[in-house]
Amino acid sequence: MAISSIPMPGKRFVIGVPFVWLFVFFFLPFLILLYISFVDMGSDIHPFKPLWDSTAGVLKLKYENYLSILRTEEGAPLFKTLYVDAYLRSIGYALITALLCLVLGYPFAYFIARAPESVRPALLLMVMLPFWTSFLLRVYAWKGLLADQGVINRFLMSIGIIGEPMQMLYTNVSMLVGMTYVYLPFMILPLYANLVKMDFRLLEAAYDLGTTPFKAFWLITVPLSKAGIIAGFMLVFIPCVGEFVIPSLLGGPENLMFGRVVWDEMFTANDWPKATALAVVMIALIVIPLAIYYHYTGERDEGAKS
């Protein structure tokens, strides 16, 4: 039944459910984070102190929690702080991970979309099988593979390629391998959902007109799968920016990412206002550009339709 044919009360209920979900599980927690980020904890151990000073009749907002993110030490370059460096590093690793997932995931999704309908469910099941295993177990499995005495090093030494173990764990490569492995299904699934609806007769028509396979892929398949590419890229990029577990278990000390900085501020330094201020800034720096992008994309699509 189409939504337009649903009675008005039912239509409002159907539309209202996702808005209630977003309010309860995103907007409300964000407001709590925003509240704590302006709190001056002082010597107290709990962060939920009142912002309103009833004696003076003013709001007591500690902006220092935000200003310290950009404040540099004397003589240091502008914006050269631990927090800015960690955020830029997280953006870089997230971009690389998303690109690796796109390069590896696109052929997977294309192959599944072109496979016979009878085998597609089995292929999709293989893509989703990792979700049936604990996230931590999958990351620890990579530690066993990449360790100095791990499976890969022992295999390479047994066949004589190397004489001593290579340093593969706690490096940039091991962290990127772990993040790419974990988030690859998030790229494959939206790409498949987009590619499976494509009319492949367009490619046959292009071949009949003398187009090479690569040119037909680049000019027809890729543009038609743009929505899946963007969706997969966002599904990988956004969680990678705030990733904490994989950099902590597979990355080295030089791979200090934003999630670890927030963790240290909250649980090591016990500075909840600073940690929540960092989280609010990270959310804003991700959500605001996305909102602007989708706003102008929607306007462009509406203009094209009209």
PDB file of C-alpha atoms in Angstrom:
ATOM      1  CA  MET A   1       0.000   0.000   0.000  1.00  0.00           C
ATOM      2  CA  ALA A   2       1.390   3.407  -0.965  1.00  0.00           C
ATOM      3  CA  ILE A   3       1.855   6.001   1.784  1.00  0.00           C
ATOM      4  CA  SER A   4      -0.456   8.387  -0.093  1.00  0.00           C
ATOM      5  CA  SER A   5      -3.312   5.873   0.258  1.00  0.00           C
ATOM      6  CA  ILE A   6      -2.872   5.507   4.041  1.00  0.00           C
ATOM      7  CA  PRO A   7      -5.451   7.441   6.132  1.00  0.00           C
ATOM      8  CA  MET A   8      -4.161  10.692   7.607  1.00  0.00           C
ATOM      9  CA  PRO A   9      -3.687   9.437  11.252  1.00  0.00           C
ATOM     10  CA  GLY A  10      -1.857   6.353   9.996  1.00  0.00           C
ATOM     11  CA  LYS A  11       0.256   8.443   7.638  1.00  0.00           C
ATOM     12  CA  ARG A  12       1.294  10.741  10.468  1.00  0.00           C
ATOM     13  CA  PHE A  13       2.188   7.720  12.598  1.00  0.00           C
ATOM     14  CA  VAL A  14       4.311   6.146   9.842  1.00  0.00           C
ATOM     15  CA  ILE A  15       6.135   9.421   9.182  1.00  0.00           C
ATOM     16  CA  GLY A  16       6.445  10.236  12.890  1.00  0.00           C
ATOM     17  CA  VAL A  17       8.121   6.977  13.956  1.00  0.00           C
ATOM     18  CA  PRO A  18      11.541   7.757  12.403  1.00  0.00           C
ATOM     19  CA  PHE A  19      11.389  11.325  13.726  1.00  0.00           C
ATOM     20  CA  VAL A  20      10.691  10.029  17.249  1.00  0.00           C
ATOM     21  CA  TRP A  21      13.551   7.562  16.865  1.00  0.00           C
ATOM     22  CA  LEU A  22      15.956  10.322  15.774  1.00  0.00           C
ATOM     23  CA  PHE A  23      14.808  12.587  18.608  1.00  0.00           C
ATOM     24  CA  VAL A  24      15.187   9.952  21.333  1.00  0.00           C
ATOM     25  CA  PHE A  25      18.402   8.288  20.148  1.00  0.00           C
ATOM     26  CA  PHE A  26      20.236  11.181  18.458  1.00  0.00           C
ATOM     27  CA  PHE A  27      18.934  14.661  19.202  1.00  0.00           C
ATOM     28  CA  LEU A  28      18.261  14.117  22.922  1.00  0.00           C
ATOM     29  CA  PRO A  29      21.687  12.539  23.612  1.00  0.00           C
ATOM     30  CA  PHE A  30      23.261  15.345  21.585  1.00  0.00           C
ATOM     31  CA  LEU A  31      21.510  17.926  23.784  1.00  0.00           C
ATOM     32  CA  ILE A  32      22.882  16.144  26.867  1.00  0.00           C
ATOM     33  CA  LEU A  33      26.391  16.270  25.390  1.00  0.00           C
ATOM     34  CA  LEU A  34      25.917  19.941  24.542  1.00  0.00           C
ATOM     35  CA  TYR A  35      24.775  20.662  28.111  1.00  0.00           C
ATOM     36  CA  ILE A  36      27.774  18.905  29.695  1.00  0.00           C
ATOM     37  CA  SER A  37      30.199  20.650  27.335  1.00  0.00           C
ATOM     38  CA  PHE A  38      29.411  24.016  28.992  1.00  0.00           C
ATOM     39  CA  VAL A  39      29.636  22.746  32.576  1.00  0.00           C
ATOM     40  CA  ASP A  40      32.408  23.833  34.925  1.00  0.00           C
ATOM     41  CA  MET A  41      33.013  20.664  36.939  1.00  0.00           C
ATOM     42  CA  GLY A  42      35.568  22.223  39.235  1.00  0.00           C
ATOM     43  CA  SER A  43      36.490  19.666  41.908  1.00  0.00           C
ATOM     44  CA  ASP A  44      33.219  17.749  41.612  1.00  0.00           C
ATOM     45  CA  ILE A  45      33.121  14.220  40.254  1.00  0.00           C
ATOM     46  CA  HIS A  46      29.808  14.456  38.416  1.00  0.00           C
ATOM     47  CA  PRO A  47      29.319  16.504  35.226  1.00  0.00           C
ATOM     48  CA  PHE A  48      25.619  17.331  35.604  1.00  0.00           C
ATOM     49  CA  LYS A  49      26.030  20.587  37.461  1.00  0.00           C
ATOM     50  CA  PRO A  50      23.438  23.342  36.950  1.00  0.00           C
ATOM     51  CA  LEU A  51      24.321  26.017  34.416  1.00  0.00           C
ATOM     52  CA  TRP A  52      22.025  28.576  35.985  1.00  0.00           C
ATOM     53  CA  ASP A  53      23.448  30.554  38.911  1.00  0.00           C
ATOM     54  CA  SER A  54      20.356  31.391  40.942  1.00  0.00           C
ATOM     55  CA  THR A  55      22.316  33.754  43.209  1.00  0.00           C
ATOM     56  CA  ALA A  56      23.672  35.967  40.447  1.00  0.00           C
ATOM     57  CA  GLY A  57      20.822  35.216  38.025  1.00  0.00           C
ATOM     58  CA  VAL A  58      23.127  34.418  35.106  1.00  0.00           C
ATOM     59  CA  LEU A  59      24.126  31.429  33.024  1.00  0.00           C
ATOM     60  CA  LYS A  60      27.507  29.970  33.942  1.00  0.00           C
ATOM     61  CA  LEU A  61      28.794  28.675  30.606  1.00  0.00           C
ATOM     62  CA  LYS A  62      32.392  27.488  30.437  1.00  0.00           C
ATOM     63  CA  TYR A  63      33.452  28.359  26.892  1.00  0.00           C
ATOM     64  CA  GLU A  64      36.992  27.339  27.762  1.00  0.00           C
ATOM     65  CA  ASN A  65      36.093  23.740  26.920  1.00  0.00           C
ATOM     66  CA  TYR A  66      35.739  24.809  23.270  1.00  0.00           C
ATOM     67  CA  LEU A  67      38.424  27.509  23.143  1.00  0.00           C
ATOM     68  CA  SER A  68      41.111  25.111  24.426  1.00  0.00           C
ATOM     69  CA  ILE A  69      40.587  22.896  21.355  1.00  0.00           C
ATOM     70  CA  LEU A  70      42.170  25.551  19.114  1.00  0.00           C
ATOM     71  CA  ARG A  71      44.446  27.240  21.658  1.00  0.00           C
ATOM     72  CA  THR A  72      48.100  26.555  20.878  1.00  0.00           C
ATOM     73  CA  GLU A  73      51.091  26.761  23.134  1.00  0.00           C
ATOM     74  CA  GLU A  74      53.267  29.839  22.934  1.00  0.00           C
ATOM     75  CA  GLY A  75      55.508  29.694  19.884  1.00  0.00           C
ATOM     76  CA  ALA A  76      53.572  26.822  18.292  1.00  0.00           C
ATOM     77  CA  PRO A  77      52.052  27.151  14.797  1.00  0.00           C
ATOM     78  CA  LEU A  78      48.461  28.316  14.526  1.00  0.00           C
ATOM     79  CA  PHE A  79      45.910  25.556  15.241  1.00  0.00           C
ATOM     80  CA  LYS A  80      48.777  23.131  15.980  1.00  0.00           C
ATOM     81  CA  THR A  81      47.135  21.346  18.908  1.00  0.00           C
ATOM     82  CA  LEU A  82      46.707  17.726  19.919  1.00  0.00           C
ATOM     83  CA  TYR A  83      42.994  17.908  19.181  1.00  0.00           C
ATOM     84  CA  VAL A  84      43.306  19.456  15.715  1.00  0.00           C
ATOM     85  CA  ASP A  85      46.057  17.008  14.780  1.00  0.00           C
ATOM     86  CA  ALA A  86      43.963  14.062  15.984  1.00  0.00           C
ATOM     87  CA  TYR A  87      40.925  15.264  14.069  1.00  0.00           C
ATOM     88  CA  LEU A  88      42.868  15.818  10.827  1.00  0.00           C
ATOM     89  CA  ARG A  89      44.514  12.425  11.250  1.00  0.00           C
ATOM     90  CA  SER A  90      41.115  10.807  11.757  1.00  0.00           C
ATOM     91  CA  ILE A  91      39.756  12.527   8.638  1.00  0.00           C
ATOM     92  CA  GLY A  92      42.741  11.280   6.626  1.00  0.00           C
ATOM     93  CA  TYR A  93      42.470   7.675   7.780  1.00  0.00           C
ATOM     94  CA  ALA A  94      38.689   7.716   7.313  1.00  0.00           C
ATOM     95  CA  LEU A  95      39.064   8.981   3.728  1.00  0.00           C
ATOM     96  CA  ILE A  96      41.682   6.348   2.910  1.00  0.00           C
ATOM     97  CA  THR A  97      39.532   3.606   4.452  1.00  0.00           C
ATOM     98  CA  ALA A  98      36.456   4.753   2.514  1.00  0.00           C
ATOM     99  CA  LEU A  99      38.426   4.817  -0.752  1.00  0.00           C
ATOM    100  CA  LEU A 100      39.872   1.343  -0.099  1.00  0.00           C
ATOM    101  CA  CYS A 101      36.389   0.029   0.673  1.00  0.00           C
ATOM    102  CA  LEU A 102      35.101   1.604  -2.555  1.00  0.00           C
ATOM    103  CA  VAL A 103      37.894   0.104  -4.663  1.00  0.00           C
ATOM    104  CA  LEU A 104      37.433  -3.347  -3.111  1.00  0.00           C
ATOM    105  CA  GLY A 105      33.677  -3.228  -2.617  1.00  0.00           C
ATOM    106  CA  TYR A 106      32.590  -2.033  -6.067  1.00  0.00           C
ATOM    107  CA  PRO A 107      33.730  -5.199  -7.898  1.00  0.00           C
ATOM    108  CA  PHE A 108      32.060  -7.315  -5.191  1.00  0.00           C
ATOM    109  CA  ALA A 109      28.777  -5.428  -5.505  1.00  0.00           C
ATOM    110  CA  TYR A 110      28.920  -5.449  -9.312  1.00  0.00           C
ATOM    111  CA  PHE A 111      29.591  -9.182  -9.396  1.00  0.00           C
ATOM    112  CA  ILE A 112      26.690  -9.925  -7.028  1.00  0.00           C
ATOM    113  CA  ALA A 113      24.343  -7.667  -9.026  1.00  0.00           C
ATOM    114  CA  ARG A 114      25.269  -9.430 -12.292  1.00  0.00           C
ATOM    115  CA  ALA A 115      25.067 -12.923 -10.752  1.00  0.00           C
ATOM    116  CA  PRO A 116      22.005 -15.122 -11.405  1.00  0.00           C
ATOM    117  CA  GLU A 117      19.102 -14.373  -9.107  1.00  0.00           C
ATOM    118  CA  SER A 118      19.250 -17.867  -7.644  1.00  0.00           C
ATOM    119  CA  VAL A 119      22.736 -17.335  -6.159  1.00  0.00           C
ATOM    120  CA  ARG A 120      22.415 -13.703  -5.067  1.00  0.00           C
ATOM    121  CA  PRO A 121      21.006 -14.541  -1.606  1.00  0.00           C
ATOM    122  CA  ALA A 122      23.954 -16.863  -0.909  1.00  0.00           C
ATOM    123  CA  LEU A 123      26.446 -14.227  -2.047  1.00  0.00           C
ATOM    124  CA  LEU A 124      24.789 -11.565   0.102  1.00  0.00           C
ATOM    125  CA  LEU A 125      24.830 -13.975   3.029  1.00  0.00           C
ATOM    126  CA  MET A 126      28.594 -14.347   2.624  1.00  0.00           C
ATOM    127  CA  VAL A 127      28.973 -10.560   2.728  1.00  0.00           C
ATOM    128  CA  MET A 128      26.907 -10.329   5.923  1.00  0.00           C
ATOM    129  CA  LEU A 129      28.450 -13.351   7.680  1.00  0.00           C
ATOM    130  CA  PRO A 130      31.036 -11.217   9.564  1.00  0.00           C
ATOM    131  CA  PHE A 131      28.166  -9.441  11.332  1.00  0.00           C
ATOM    132  CA  TRP A 132      27.332 -12.758  13.026  1.00  0.00           C
ATOM    133  CA  THR A 133      30.684 -12.645  14.837  1.00  0.00           C
ATOM    134  CA  SER A 134      31.645 -10.293  17.640  1.00  0.00           C
ATOM    135  CA  PHE A 135      33.285  -7.083  16.462  1.00  0.00           C
ATOM    136  CA  LEU A 136      36.079  -7.467  19.038  1.00  0.00           C
ATOM    137  CA  LEU A 137      36.751 -11.073  18.022  1.00  0.00           C
ATOM    138  CA  ARG A 138      37.194 -10.031  14.403  1.00  0.00           C
ATOM    139  CA  VAL A 139      39.666  -7.310  15.372  1.00  0.00           C
ATOM    140  CA  TYR A 140      41.574  -9.651  17.691  1.00  0.00           C
ATOM    141  CA  ALA A 141      41.746 -12.183  14.850  1.00  0.00           C
ATOM    142  CA  TRP A 142      43.738  -9.639  12.848  1.00  0.00           C
ATOM    143  CA  LYS A 143      46.109  -9.262  15.788  1.00  0.00           C
ATOM    144  CA  GLY A 144      46.731 -13.005  15.576  1.00  0.00           C
ATOM    145  CA  LEU A 145      47.341 -12.742  11.841  1.00  0.00           C
ATOM    146  CA  LEU A 146      49.630  -9.691  11.883  1.00  0.00           C
ATOM    147  CA  ALA A 147      51.625 -10.221  15.101  1.00  0.00           C
ATOM    148  CA  ASP A 148      55.380 -10.827  14.977  1.00  0.00           C
ATOM    149  CA  GLN A 149      54.746 -14.506  15.743  1.00  0.00           C
ATOM    150  CA  GLY A 150      51.418 -14.489  13.972  1.00  0.00           C
ATOM    151  CA  VAL A 151      50.103 -16.616  11.141  1.00  0.00           C
ATOM    152  CA  ILE A 152      51.372 -14.451   8.262  1.00  0.00           C
ATOM    153  CA  ASN A 153      54.913 -14.028   9.595  1.00  0.00           C
ATOM    154  CA  ARG A 154      55.239 -17.720  10.409  1.00  0.00           C
ATOM    155  CA  PHE A 155      54.002 -18.698   6.958  1.00  0.00           C
ATOM    156  CA  LEU A 156      56.414 -16.317   5.194  1.00  0.00           C
ATOM    157  CA  MET A 157      59.336 -17.593   7.289  1.00  0.00           C
ATOM    158  CA  SER A 158      58.386 -21.234   6.689  1.00  0.00           C
ATOM    159  CA  ILE A 159      58.578 -20.817   2.907  1.00  0.00           C
ATOM    160  CA  GLY A 160      61.805 -18.821   3.123  1.00  0.00           C
ATOM    161  CA  ILE A 161      60.581 -15.428   1.888  1.00  0.00           C
ATOM    162  CA  ILE A 162      61.730 -13.672   5.083  1.00  0.00           C
ATOM    163  CA  GLY A 163      64.300 -14.668   7.686  1.00  0.00           C
ATOM    164  CA  GLU A 164      62.858 -12.805  10.647  1.00  0.00           C
ATOM    165  CA  PRO A 165      59.400 -11.475  11.532  1.00  0.00           C
ATOM    166  CA  MET A 166      58.262  -8.252   9.857  1.00  0.00           C
ATOM    167  CA  GLN A 167      56.675  -5.473  11.860  1.00  0.00           C
ATOM    168  CA  MET A 168      53.094  -5.538  10.595  1.00  0.00           C
ATOM    169  CA  LEU A 169      51.116  -4.979  13.782  1.00  0.00           C
ATOM    170  CA  TYR A 170      50.742  -1.525  15.399  1.00  0.00           C
ATOM    171  CA  THR A 171      51.388   0.303  12.130  1.00  0.00           C
ATOM    172  CA  ASN A 172      49.381   2.460   9.745  1.00  0.00           C
ATOM    173  CA  VAL A 173      48.941  -0.518   7.436  1.00  0.00           C
ATOM    174  CA  SER A 174      47.561  -2.840  10.117  1.00  0.00           C
ATOM    175  CA  MET A 175      45.078  -0.200  11.251  1.00  0.00           C
ATOM    176  CA  LEU A 176      43.889   0.485   7.699  1.00  0.00           C
ATOM    177  CA  VAL A 177      43.605  -3.242   6.999  1.00  0.00           C
ATOM    178  CA  GLY A 178      41.460  -3.708  10.103  1.00  0.00           C
ATOM    179  CA  MET A 179      39.194  -0.751   9.369  1.00  0.00           C
ATOM    180  CA  THR A 180      38.800  -1.714   5.705  1.00  0.00           C
ATOM    181  CA  TYR A 181      37.920  -5.295   6.651  1.00  0.00           C
ATOM    182  CA  VAL A 182      35.354  -4.259   9.268  1.00  0.00           C
ATOM    183  CA  TYR A 183      33.610  -1.577   7.196  1.00  0.00           C
ATOM    184  CA  LEU A 184      33.761  -3.227   3.758  1.00  0.00           C
ATOM    185  CA  PRO A 185      30.207  -4.690   4.010  1.00  0.00           C
ATOM    186  CA  PHE A 186      28.865  -1.184   4.656  1.00  0.00           C
ATOM    187  CA  MET A 187      30.165  -0.238   1.207  1.00  0.00           C
ATOM    188  CA  ILE A 188      29.102  -3.386  -0.620  1.00  0.00           C
ATOM    189  CA  LEU A 189      25.471  -3.471   0.500  1.00  0.00           C
ATOM    190  CA  PRO A 190      24.370   0.030  -0.652  1.00  0.00           C
ATOM    191  CA  LEU A 191      26.315  -0.385  -3.883  1.00  0.00           C
ATOM    192  CA  TYR A 192      24.587  -3.701  -4.543  1.00  0.00           C
ATOM    193  CA  ALA A 193      21.166  -2.213  -3.752  1.00  0.00           C
ATOM    194  CA  ASN A 194      21.839   0.460  -6.372  1.00  0.00           C
ATOM    195  CA  LEU A 195      23.485  -1.711  -9.026  1.00  0.00           C
ATOM    196  CA  VAL A 196      20.881  -4.486  -8.905  1.00  0.00           C
ATOM    197  CA  LYS A 197      18.212  -2.008 -10.091  1.00  0.00           C
ATOM    198  CA  MET A 198      20.289  -0.871 -13.056  1.00  0.00           C
ATOM    199  CA  ASP A 199      19.110  -1.732 -16.553  1.00  0.00           C
ATOM    200  CA  PHE A 200      22.092  -3.608 -17.998  1.00  0.00           C
ATOM    201  CA  ARG A 201      20.574  -3.358 -21.481  1.00  0.00           C
ATOM    202  CA  LEU A 202      22.112   0.121 -21.530  1.00  0.00           C
ATOM    203  CA  LEU A 203      25.547  -1.501 -21.536  1.00  0.00           C
ATOM    204  CA  GLU A 204      24.539  -3.821 -24.362  1.00  0.00           C
ATOM    205  CA  ALA A 205      23.338  -0.830 -26.372  1.00  0.00           C
ATOM    206  CA  ALA A 206      26.644   0.932 -25.742  1.00  0.00           C
ATOM    207  CA  TYR A 207      28.575  -2.141 -26.919  1.00  0.00           C
ATOM    208  CA  ASP A 208      26.462  -2.276 -30.071  1.00  0.00           C
ATOM    209  CA  LEU A 209      27.407   1.353 -30.755  1.00  0.00           C
ATOM    210  CA  GLY A 210      31.098   0.478 -30.554  1.00  0.00           C
ATOM    211  CA  THR A 211      31.900   1.615 -27.006  1.00  0.00           C
ATOM    212  CA  THR A 212      34.693  -0.218 -25.209  1.00  0.00           C
ATOM    213  CA  PRO A 213      33.769  -2.071 -21.989  1.00  0.00           C
ATOM    214  CA  PHE A 214      35.783   0.304 -19.811  1.00  0.00           C
ATOM    215  CA  LYS A 215      34.283   3.412 -21.427  1.00  0.00           C
ATOM    216  CA  ALA A 216      30.778   1.979 -21.080  1.00  0.00           C
ATOM    217  CA  PHE A 217      31.450   1.207 -17.416  1.00  0.00           C
ATOM    218  CA  TRP A 218      32.812   4.689 -16.751  1.00  0.00           C
ATOM    219  CA  LEU A 219      30.132   6.612 -18.656  1.00  0.00           C
ATOM    220  CA  ILE A 220      27.080   4.476 -17.809  1.00  0.00           C
ATOM    221  CA  THR A 221      27.553   2.212 -14.783  1.00  0.00           C
ATOM    222  CA  VAL A 222      29.430   4.623 -12.540  1.00  0.00           C
ATOM    223  CA  PRO A 223      27.051   7.609 -13.007  1.00  0.00           C
ATOM    224  CA  LEU A 224      24.006   5.396 -12.491  1.00  0.00           C
ATOM    225  CA  SER A 225      25.508   4.023  -9.269  1.00  0.00           C
ATOM    226  CA  LYS A 226      26.429   7.461  -7.872  1.00  0.00           C
ATOM    227  CA  ALA A 227      23.770   7.273  -5.144  1.00  0.00           C
ATOM    228  CA  GLY A 228      25.146   3.937  -3.927  1.00  0.00           C
ATOM    229  CA  ILE A 229      28.709   5.262  -3.988  1.00  0.00           C
ATOM    230  CA  ILE A 230      27.765   8.297  -1.893  1.00  0.00           C
ATOM    231  CA  ALA A 231      25.704   6.226   0.555  1.00  0.00           C
ATOM    232  CA  GLY A 232      28.452   3.641   0.985  1.00  0.00           C
ATOM    233  CA  PHE A 233      31.118   6.309   1.307  1.00  0.00           C
ATOM    234  CA  MET A 234      29.176   8.046   4.078  1.00  0.00           C
ATOM    235  CA  LEU A 235      28.405   4.773   5.877  1.00  0.00           C
ATOM    236  CA  VAL A 236      32.137   4.029   5.992  1.00  0.00           C
ATOM    237  CA  PHE A 237      33.581   7.499   6.425  1.00  0.00           C
ATOM    238  CA  ILE A 238      31.420   8.749   9.316  1.00  0.00           C
ATOM    239  CA  PRO A 239      32.019   5.880  11.791  1.00  0.00           C
ATOM    240  CA  CYS A 240      35.699   5.701  10.806  1.00  0.00           C
ATOM    241  CA  VAL A 241      36.246   9.314  11.889  1.00  0.00           C
ATOM    242  CA  GLY A 242      35.279   8.461  15.464  1.00  0.00           C
ATOM    243  CA  GLU A 243      36.665   4.911  15.483  1.00  0.00           C
ATOM    244  CA  PHE A 244      38.250   3.928  18.802  1.00  0.00           C
ATOM    245  CA  VAL A 245      38.566   0.150  19.071  1.00  0.00           C
ATOM    246  CA  ILE A 246      40.498  -0.639  15.876  1.00  0.00           C
ATOM    247  CA  PRO A 247      43.157   2.116  16.256  1.00  0.00           C
ATOM    248  CA  SER A 248      43.615   1.104  19.911  1.00  0.00           C
ATOM    249  CA  LEU A 249      44.111  -2.599  19.121  1.00  0.00           C
ATOM    250  CA  LEU A 250      45.844  -2.486  15.729  1.00  0.00           C
ATOM    251  CA  GLY A 251      47.349   1.017  15.493  1.00  0.00           C
ATOM    252  CA  GLY A 252      50.554   2.338  16.995  1.00  0.00           C
ATOM    253  CA  PRO A 253      51.154   5.293  19.311  1.00  0.00           C
ATOM    254  CA  GLU A 254      51.522   7.583  16.292  1.00  0.00           C
ATOM    255  CA  ASN A 255      47.974   6.653  15.181  1.00  0.00           C
ATOM    256  CA  LEU A 256      46.260   8.753  17.839  1.00  0.00           C
ATOM    257  CA  MET A 257      42.782   9.305  16.437  1.00  0.00           C
ATOM    258  CA  PHE A 258      39.956  11.483  17.651  1.00  0.00           C
ATOM    259  CA  GLY A 259      38.035   8.683  19.340  1.00  0.00           C
ATOM    260  CA  ARG A 260      41.013   7.859  21.551  1.00  0.00           C
ATOM    261  CA  VAL A 261      41.470  11.532  22.476  1.00  0.00           C
ATOM    262  CA  VAL A 262      37.826  11.748  23.584  1.00  0.00           C
ATOM    263  CA  TRP A 263      38.227   8.509  25.566  1.00  0.00           C
ATOM    264  CA  ASP A 264      41.350   9.795  27.338  1.00  0.00           C
ATOM    265  CA  GLU A 265      39.708  13.085  28.258  1.00  0.00           C
ATOM    266  CA  MET A 266      36.602  11.365  29.627  1.00  0.00           C
ATOM    267  CA  PHE A 267      37.967   8.302  31.427  1.00  0.00           C
ATOM    268  CA  THR A 268      41.651   9.068  32.056  1.00  0.00           C
ATOM    269  CA  ALA A 269      41.562  12.804  32.787  1.00  0.00           C
ATOM    270  CA  ASN A 270      37.934  12.577  34.033  1.00  0.00           C
ATOM    271  CA  ASP A 271      37.237  15.840  32.192  1.00  0.00           C
ATOM    272  CA  TRP A 272      33.740  15.147  30.869  1.00  0.00           C
ATOM    273  CA  PRO A 273      33.049  18.736  29.729  1.00  0.00           C
ATOM    274  CA  LYS A 274      36.206  18.774  27.569  1.00  0.00           C
ATOM    275  CA  ALA A 275      35.420  15.310  26.170  1.00  0.00           C
ATOM    276  CA  THR A 276      31.837  16.246  25.298  1.00  0.00           C
ATOM    277  CA  ALA A 277      33.004  19.538  23.750  1.00  0.00           C
ATOM    278  CA  LEU A 278      35.347  17.523  21.516  1.00  0.00           C
ATOM    279  CA  ALA A 279      32.484  15.184  20.604  1.00  0.00           C
ATOM    280  CA  VAL A 280      30.127  18.090  19.813  1.00  0.00           C
ATOM    281  CA  VAL A 281      32.746  19.700  17.554  1.00  0.00           C
ATOM    282  CA  MET A 282      33.330  16.389  15.769  1.00  0.00           C
ATOM    283  CA  ILE A 283      29.586  15.879  15.218  1.00  0.00           C
ATOM    284  CA  ALA A 284      29.188  19.443  13.950  1.00  0.00           C
ATOM    285  CA  LEU A 285      32.129  19.155  11.560  1.00  0.00           C
ATOM    286  CA  ILE A 286      30.578  16.013  10.054  1.00  0.00           C
ATOM    287  CA  VAL A 287      26.851  16.801  10.108  1.00  0.00           C
ATOM    288  CA  ILE A 288      26.950  20.433   8.914  1.00  0.00           C
ATOM    289  CA  PRO A 289      28.829  19.748   5.624  1.00  0.00           C
ATOM    290  CA  LEU A 290      26.543  16.756   4.993  1.00  0.00           C
ATOM    291  CA  ALA A 291      23.436  18.845   5.596  1.00  0.00           C
ATOM    292  CA  ILE A 292      24.692  21.556   3.231  1.00  0.00           C
ATOM    293  CA  TYR A 293      25.548  18.964   0.587  1.00  0.00           C
ATOM    294  CA  TYR A 294      22.159  17.248   0.732  1.00  0.00           C
ATOM    295  CA  HIS A 295      20.379  20.610   0.792  1.00  0.00           C
ATOM    296  CA  TYR A 296      21.958  21.773  -2.455  1.00  0.00           C
ATOM    297  CA  THR A 297      21.686  18.289  -3.990  1.00  0.00           C
ATOM    298  CA  GLY A 298      17.961  18.267  -3.245  1.00  0.00           C
ATOM    299  CA  GLU A 299      17.523  21.727  -4.743  1.00  0.00           C
ATOM    300  CA  ARG A 300      19.422  20.666  -7.877  1.00  0.00           C
ATOM    301  CA  ASP A 301      17.302  17.524  -8.265  1.00  0.00           C
ATOM    302  CA  GLU A 302      14.079  19.522  -7.837  1.00  0.00           C
ATOM    303  CA  GLY A 303      15.277  22.022 -10.432  1.00  0.00           C
ATOM    304  CA  ALA A 304      16.087  19.214 -12.860  1.00  0.00           C
ATOM    305  CA  LYS A 305      12.616  17.687 -12.405  1.00  0.00           C
ATOM    306  CA  SER A 306      10.871  21.007 -12.950  1.00  0.00           C
TER     307      SER A 306
END
